[in-house]
C-alpha positions as MATLAB code, in Angstrom:
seq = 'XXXXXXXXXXXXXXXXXXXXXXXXXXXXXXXXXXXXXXXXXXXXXXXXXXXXXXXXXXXXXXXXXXXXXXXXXXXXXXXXXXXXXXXXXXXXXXXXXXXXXXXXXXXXXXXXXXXXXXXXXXXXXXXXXXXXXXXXXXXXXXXXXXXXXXXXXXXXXXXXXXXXXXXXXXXXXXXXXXXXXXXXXXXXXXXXXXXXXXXXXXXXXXXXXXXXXXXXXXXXXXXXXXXXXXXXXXXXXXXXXXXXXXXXXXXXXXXXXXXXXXXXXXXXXXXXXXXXXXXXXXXXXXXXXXXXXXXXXXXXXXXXXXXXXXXXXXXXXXXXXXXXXXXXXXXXXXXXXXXXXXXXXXXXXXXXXX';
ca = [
       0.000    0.000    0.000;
       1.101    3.503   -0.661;
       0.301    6.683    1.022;
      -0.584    9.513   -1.149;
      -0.931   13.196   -0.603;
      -1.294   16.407   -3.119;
      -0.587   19.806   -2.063;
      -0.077   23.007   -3.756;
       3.331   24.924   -4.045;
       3.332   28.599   -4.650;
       5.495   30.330   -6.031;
       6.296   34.025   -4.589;
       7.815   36.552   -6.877;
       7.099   40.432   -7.992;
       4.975   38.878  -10.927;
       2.112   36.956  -10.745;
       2.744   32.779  -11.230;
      -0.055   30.255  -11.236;
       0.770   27.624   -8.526;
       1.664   24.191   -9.124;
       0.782   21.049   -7.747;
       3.340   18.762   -6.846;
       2.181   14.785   -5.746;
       3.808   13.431   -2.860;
       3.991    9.928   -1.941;
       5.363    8.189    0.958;
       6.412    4.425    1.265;
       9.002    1.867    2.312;
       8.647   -0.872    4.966;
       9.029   -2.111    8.551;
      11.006   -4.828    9.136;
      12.099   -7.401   11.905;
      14.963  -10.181   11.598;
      16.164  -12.656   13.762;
      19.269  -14.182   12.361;
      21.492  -17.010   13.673;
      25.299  -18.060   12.327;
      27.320  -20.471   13.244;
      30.760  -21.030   11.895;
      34.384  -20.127   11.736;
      33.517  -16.428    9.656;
      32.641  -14.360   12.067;
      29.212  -13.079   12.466;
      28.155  -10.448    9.624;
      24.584   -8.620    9.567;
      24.460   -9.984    5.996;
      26.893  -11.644    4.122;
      28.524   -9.167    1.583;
      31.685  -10.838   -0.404;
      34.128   -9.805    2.840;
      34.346  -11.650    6.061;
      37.119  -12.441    8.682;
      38.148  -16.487    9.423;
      38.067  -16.592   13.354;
      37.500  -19.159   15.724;
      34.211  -21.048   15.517;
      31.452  -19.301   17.141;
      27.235  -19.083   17.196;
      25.404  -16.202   17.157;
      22.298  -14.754   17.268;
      20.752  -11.346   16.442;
      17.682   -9.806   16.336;
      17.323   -6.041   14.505;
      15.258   -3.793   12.576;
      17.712   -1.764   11.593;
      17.067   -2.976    7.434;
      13.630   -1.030    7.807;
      13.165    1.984    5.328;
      11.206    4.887    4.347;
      11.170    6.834    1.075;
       9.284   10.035   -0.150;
       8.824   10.579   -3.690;
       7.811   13.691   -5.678;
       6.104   14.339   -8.677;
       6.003   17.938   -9.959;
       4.923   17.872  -13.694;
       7.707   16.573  -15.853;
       9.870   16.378  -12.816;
      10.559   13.933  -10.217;
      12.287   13.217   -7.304;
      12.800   10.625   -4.606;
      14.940   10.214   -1.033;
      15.012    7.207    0.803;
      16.924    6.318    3.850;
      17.354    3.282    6.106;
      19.916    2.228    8.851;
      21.749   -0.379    7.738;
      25.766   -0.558    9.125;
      25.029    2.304   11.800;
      27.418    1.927   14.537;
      25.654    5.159   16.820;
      23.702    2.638   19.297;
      24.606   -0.814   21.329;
      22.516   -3.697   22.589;
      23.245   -2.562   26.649;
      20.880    0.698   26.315;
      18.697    1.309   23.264;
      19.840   -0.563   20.120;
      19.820    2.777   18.337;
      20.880    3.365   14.405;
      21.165    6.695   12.815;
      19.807    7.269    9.202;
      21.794    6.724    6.346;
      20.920    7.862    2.615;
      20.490    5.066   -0.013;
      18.675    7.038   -2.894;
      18.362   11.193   -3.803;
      18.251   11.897   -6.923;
      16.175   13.876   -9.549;
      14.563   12.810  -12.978;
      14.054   15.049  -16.364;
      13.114   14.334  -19.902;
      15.598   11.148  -19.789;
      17.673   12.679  -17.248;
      18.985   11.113  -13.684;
      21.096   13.202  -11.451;
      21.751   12.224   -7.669;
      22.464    8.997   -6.042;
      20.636    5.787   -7.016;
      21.286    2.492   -8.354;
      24.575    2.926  -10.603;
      23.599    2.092  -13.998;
      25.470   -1.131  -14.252;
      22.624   -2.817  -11.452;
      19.897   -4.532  -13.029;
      17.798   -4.593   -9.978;
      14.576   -6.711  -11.173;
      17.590   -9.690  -11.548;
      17.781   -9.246   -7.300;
      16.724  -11.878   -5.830;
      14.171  -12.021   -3.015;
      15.742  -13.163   -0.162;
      15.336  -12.885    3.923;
      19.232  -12.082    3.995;
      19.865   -8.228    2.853;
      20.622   -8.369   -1.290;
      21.250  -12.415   -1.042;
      24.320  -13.615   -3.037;
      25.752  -10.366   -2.802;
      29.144  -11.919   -3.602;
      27.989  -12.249   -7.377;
      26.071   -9.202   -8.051;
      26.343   -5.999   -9.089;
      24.652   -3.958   -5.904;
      26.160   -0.117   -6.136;
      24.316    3.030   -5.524;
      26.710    6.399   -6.170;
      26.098    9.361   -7.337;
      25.915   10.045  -11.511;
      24.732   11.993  -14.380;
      22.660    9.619  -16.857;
      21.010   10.141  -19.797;
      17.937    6.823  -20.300;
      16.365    6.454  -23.968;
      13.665    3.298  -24.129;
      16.645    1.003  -24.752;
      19.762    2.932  -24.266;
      21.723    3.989  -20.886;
      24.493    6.539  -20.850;
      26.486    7.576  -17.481;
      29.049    9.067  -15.811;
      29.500    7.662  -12.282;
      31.535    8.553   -9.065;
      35.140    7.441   -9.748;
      36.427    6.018   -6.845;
      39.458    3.728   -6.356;
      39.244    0.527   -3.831;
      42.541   -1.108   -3.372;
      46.085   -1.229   -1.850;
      49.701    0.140   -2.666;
      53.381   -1.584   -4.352;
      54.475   -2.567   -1.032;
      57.384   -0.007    0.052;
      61.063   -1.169    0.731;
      59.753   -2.619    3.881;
      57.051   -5.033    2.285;
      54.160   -2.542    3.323;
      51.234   -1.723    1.627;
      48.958    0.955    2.120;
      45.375    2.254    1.276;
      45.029    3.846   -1.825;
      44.921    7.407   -1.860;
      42.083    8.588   -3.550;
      43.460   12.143   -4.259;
      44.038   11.703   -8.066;
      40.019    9.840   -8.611;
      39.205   12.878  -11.376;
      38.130   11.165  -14.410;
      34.380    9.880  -14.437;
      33.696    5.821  -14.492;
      31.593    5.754  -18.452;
      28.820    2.949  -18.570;
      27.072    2.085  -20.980;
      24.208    0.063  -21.185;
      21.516   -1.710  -23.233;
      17.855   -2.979  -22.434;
      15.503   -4.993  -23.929;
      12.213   -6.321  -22.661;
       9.387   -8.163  -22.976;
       6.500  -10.814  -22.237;
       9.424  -13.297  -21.642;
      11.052  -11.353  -19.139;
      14.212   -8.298  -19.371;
      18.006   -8.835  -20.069;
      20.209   -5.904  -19.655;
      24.066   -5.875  -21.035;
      26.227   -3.271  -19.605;
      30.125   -1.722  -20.114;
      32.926   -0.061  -17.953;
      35.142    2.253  -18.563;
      37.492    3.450  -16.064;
      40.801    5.334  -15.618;
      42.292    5.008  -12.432;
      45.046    7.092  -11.411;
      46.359    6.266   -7.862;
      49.575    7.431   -7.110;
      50.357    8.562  -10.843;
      50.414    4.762  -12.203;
      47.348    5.766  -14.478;
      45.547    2.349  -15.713;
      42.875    2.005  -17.479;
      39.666   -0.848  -16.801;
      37.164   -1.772  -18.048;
      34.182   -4.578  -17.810;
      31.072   -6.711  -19.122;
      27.861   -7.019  -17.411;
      24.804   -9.105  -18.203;
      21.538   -8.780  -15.923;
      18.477  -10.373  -16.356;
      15.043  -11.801  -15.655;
      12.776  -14.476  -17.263;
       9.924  -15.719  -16.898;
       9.878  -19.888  -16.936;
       6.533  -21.847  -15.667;
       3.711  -19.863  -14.539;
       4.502  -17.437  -11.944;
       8.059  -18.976  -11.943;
      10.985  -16.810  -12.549;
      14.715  -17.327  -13.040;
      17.086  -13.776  -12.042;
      20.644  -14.353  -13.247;
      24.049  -11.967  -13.409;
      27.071  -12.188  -14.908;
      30.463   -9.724  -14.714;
      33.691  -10.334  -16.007;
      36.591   -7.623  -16.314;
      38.216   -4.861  -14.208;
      35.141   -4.556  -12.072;
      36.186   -4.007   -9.004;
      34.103   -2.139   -6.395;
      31.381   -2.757   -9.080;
      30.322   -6.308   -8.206;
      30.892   -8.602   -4.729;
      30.095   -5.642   -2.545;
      33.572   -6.940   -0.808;
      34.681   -9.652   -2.734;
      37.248   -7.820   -4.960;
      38.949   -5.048   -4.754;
      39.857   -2.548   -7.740;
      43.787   -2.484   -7.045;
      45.660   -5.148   -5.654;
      49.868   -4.088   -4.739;
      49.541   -1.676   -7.797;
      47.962   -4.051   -9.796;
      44.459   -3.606  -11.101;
      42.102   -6.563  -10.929;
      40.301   -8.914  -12.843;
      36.958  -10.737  -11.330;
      34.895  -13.104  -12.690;
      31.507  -13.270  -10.934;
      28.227  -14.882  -11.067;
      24.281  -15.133   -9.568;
      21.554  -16.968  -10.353;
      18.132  -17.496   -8.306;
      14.891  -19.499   -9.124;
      11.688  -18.517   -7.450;
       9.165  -20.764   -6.985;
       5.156  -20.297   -6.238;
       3.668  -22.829   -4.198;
       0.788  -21.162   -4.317;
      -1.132  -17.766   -4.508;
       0.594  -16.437   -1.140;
       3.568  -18.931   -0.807;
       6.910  -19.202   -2.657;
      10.665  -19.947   -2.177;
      13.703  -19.209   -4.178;
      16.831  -21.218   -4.737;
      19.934  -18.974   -5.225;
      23.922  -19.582   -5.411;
      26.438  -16.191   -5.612;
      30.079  -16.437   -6.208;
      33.188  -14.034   -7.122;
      37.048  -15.219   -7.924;
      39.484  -12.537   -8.795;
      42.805  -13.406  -10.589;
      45.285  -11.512   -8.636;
      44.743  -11.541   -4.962;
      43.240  -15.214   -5.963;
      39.934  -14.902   -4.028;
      36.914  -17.364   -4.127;
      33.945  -16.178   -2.359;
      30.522  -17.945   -2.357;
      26.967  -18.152   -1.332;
      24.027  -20.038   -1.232;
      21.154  -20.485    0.464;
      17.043  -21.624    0.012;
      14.079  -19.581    1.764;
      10.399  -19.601    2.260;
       8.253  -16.523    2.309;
       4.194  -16.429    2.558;
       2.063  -13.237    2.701;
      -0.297  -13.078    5.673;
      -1.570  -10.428    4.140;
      -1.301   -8.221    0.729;
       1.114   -6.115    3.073;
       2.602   -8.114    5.591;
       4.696  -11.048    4.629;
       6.862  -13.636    6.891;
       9.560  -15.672    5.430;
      12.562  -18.248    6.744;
      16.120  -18.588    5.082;
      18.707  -21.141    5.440;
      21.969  -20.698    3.674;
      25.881  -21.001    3.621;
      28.514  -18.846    2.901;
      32.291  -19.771    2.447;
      35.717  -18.389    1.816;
      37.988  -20.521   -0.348;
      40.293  -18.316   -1.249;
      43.816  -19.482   -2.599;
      46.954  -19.473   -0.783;
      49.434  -16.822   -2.774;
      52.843  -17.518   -0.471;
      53.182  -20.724    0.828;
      54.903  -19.077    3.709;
      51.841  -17.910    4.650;
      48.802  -20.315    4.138;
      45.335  -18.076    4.012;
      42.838  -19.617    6.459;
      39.352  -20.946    4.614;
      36.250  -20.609    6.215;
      32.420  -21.240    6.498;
      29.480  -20.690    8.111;
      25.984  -21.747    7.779;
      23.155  -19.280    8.590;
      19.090  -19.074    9.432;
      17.411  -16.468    9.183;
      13.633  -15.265   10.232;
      11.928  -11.938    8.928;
       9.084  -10.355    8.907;
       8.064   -7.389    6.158;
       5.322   -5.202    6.633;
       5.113   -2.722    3.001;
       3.809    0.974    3.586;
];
C-alpha cells in the first residue's frame, strides 16, 4: 500500500505565477529479523563478499535496523525521490537502546531522460535481485552499487558518468608494506554504458565499464562486461541471473574484490543466479547460489542459500532462510597459508510494506 498526498506549491515573486501542484507519496517498509550463524567467519549482519576467518562461534541477532522509508515527488515533468534506512550504523549498542542513525540510499532527480543524484549505478539490473530474507542475497555475485551520476535513459539505451572512486592497496614499500590507496588523483568519471531490452518473456540488460584510475600517478585504465536479467519460466516462476567479467572491481561482490591489488588492477569473474518458486497464490521460495574469484589476490567467495516466504496479508509477509557462505580463497605464499572458512546461517523476517 502507498500513502498519497497532493498539495499546492506557490510560487512568490514580484509577478504573478499560477501555482503548481506537486504529488507526494510516501512508502518503504518495517522490518524485523532474527538471524542465527554459526561457523568459523565471524558473524556479519548480511553476508557481503568480505568476512574475517576466526575461531568457531554461534550467534544470534535480532534487529530492525534494514527497515526503510522513502518520499517521492512528482512535480509535472519532474521527479524526485529520497530514501533512507539504517543499515551498518554503529551510533547505538545492545546494553541501552539498540539505536541506528539514518543513512541515505537514494536522492536523486529525474528530467526528460535525465537522472542526477544517487541511485542504483547504472550497471545494477535490480529486477535480476533476488528475493531473499538475507539483505541483497548472493551479494558476492552481483552488481549492488548506488553512487552518485549523471545519466542520460532512452527506451533502450543507458548513458552515465559515475563517481570514480578507487578501492585497493599500494606496491608494497622497501619494507614489504602496503597501504590504502589514496584517492586524491580519482578525477576522471567511471563511463557505462548500457543496453535494455524487454518483454512478455522477461528483461536482459548488457552493460560496459570504462574506467581510468590514477592512484599514485600509475594511471591504468579498466574496463568490464555485465549481463543482468530476468525471465519468466513456468507460470509465476521466474529465473534472475548476473554475470560480470573484467576490471570490475568495487562494481560487483560488494567486498569480494577489490579494484587495485599491490599496484595491480584486478580482474573478477563473478556470477548469480536465483529461481523462485510459487507454491501457491501467497507462498513461494527461491533457490539462489552467488560467487566471485578474482585473478590476482586469488579470491573465491561464495553463497548459497534456500528460503520460504508467505504473505499473511497483501502487506505483511513472513519468510525463513537457510543458507551457507564460504571463503575458499587461494593461498598466494606458501609461507603464509590463508585460512578458509564457512558458516551456515538461518534467518527469520518479517516485512510489513507501507
Amino acid at each position: 500500500m502507498k500513502t498519497y498526498l497532493s498539495c499546492a506549491l506557490f510560487c512568490l515573486s514580484f509577478s504573478a505565477i499560477p501555482a503548481h501542484a506537486t504529488s507526494i507519496e510516501l512508502g518503504g517498509f518495517l522490518k524485523a529479523n532474527a538471524r542465527y550463524v554459526d561457523g568459523n567467519i565471524a558473524f556479519q549482519d548480511s553476508w557481503a563478499g568480505g568476512g574475517q576467518v576466526a575461531p568457531s562461534a554461534k550467534r544470534t541477532q535480532f534487529s530492525a535496523q534494514e527497515s526503510r522509508f522513502n518520499v517521492r515527488l512528482n512535480h509535472e515533468q519532474i521527479l524526485g525521490f529520497a530514501e533512507i534506512d539504517f543499515v551498518g550504523s554503529a551510533q547505538g549498542n545492545p546494553i541501552i537502546s539498540n539505536s541506528y542513525a539514518p543513512r541515505l540510499r537514494h536522492a536523486f532527480i529525474q528530467y526528460q531522460g535525465f537522472t542526477a543524484g544517487q541511485t542504483w549505478s547504472t550497471l545494477v539490473n535490480t529486477s535480476s535481485f533476488a528475493e531473499t530474507a538475507d539483505l541483497g542475497g548472493p551479494l558476492v555475485g552481483q552488481a549492488m552499487l548506488r553512487q552518485a551520476q549523471f545519466r542520460f535513459s532512452t527506451t533502450h539505451w543507458q548513458f552515465a558518468l559515475e563517481n570514480p572512486y578507487t578501492y585497493g592497496t599500494t606496491r608494497p614499500d622497501n619494507q614489504g608494506q602496503t597501504q590504502w590507496i589514496d584517492t586524491s588523483n580519482d578525477y576522471l568519471p567511471d563511463t557505462i554504458i548500457r543496453y535494455n531490452q524487454t518483454g512478455d518473456w522477461g528483461n536482459v540488460s548488457v552493460s560496459a565499464l570504462i574506467r581510468y584510475l590514477d592512484p599514485d600517478g600509475s594511471r591504468q585504465w579498466g574496463g568490464g562486461l555485465s549481463v543482468g536479467a530476468k525471465l519468466f519460466t513456468l507460470g509465476r516462476d521466474d529465473l534472475r541471473l548476473q554475470l560480470h567479467y573484467g576490471n570490475l572491481g568495487r562494481y560487483v561482490g560488494t567486498d569480494a574484490a577489490r579494484d587495485i591489488i599491490e599496484g595491480e588492477i584486478e580482474t573478477s569473474l563473478s556470477g548469480m543466479f536465483a529461481y523462485r518458486h510459487f507454491w501457491t497464490e501467497r507462498s513461494r521460495s527461491t533457490f539462489f547460489f552467488g560467487r566471485t574469484t578474482t585473478q590476482v589476490e586469488q579470491t573465491d567467495r561464495h553463497h548459497w542459500g534456500i528460503n520460504l516466504f508467505t504473505d499473511l496479508t497483501p502487506a505483511l509477509s513472513v519468510g525463513i532462510e537457510l543458507g551457507r557462505y564460504e571463503i575458499e580463497d587461494a593461498t598466494r605464499d606458501a609461507a603464509a597459508p590463508r585460512p578458509r572458512g564457512a558458516s551456515n546461517y538461518a534467518q527469520l523476517s518479517m516485512q510489513l510494506s507501507l
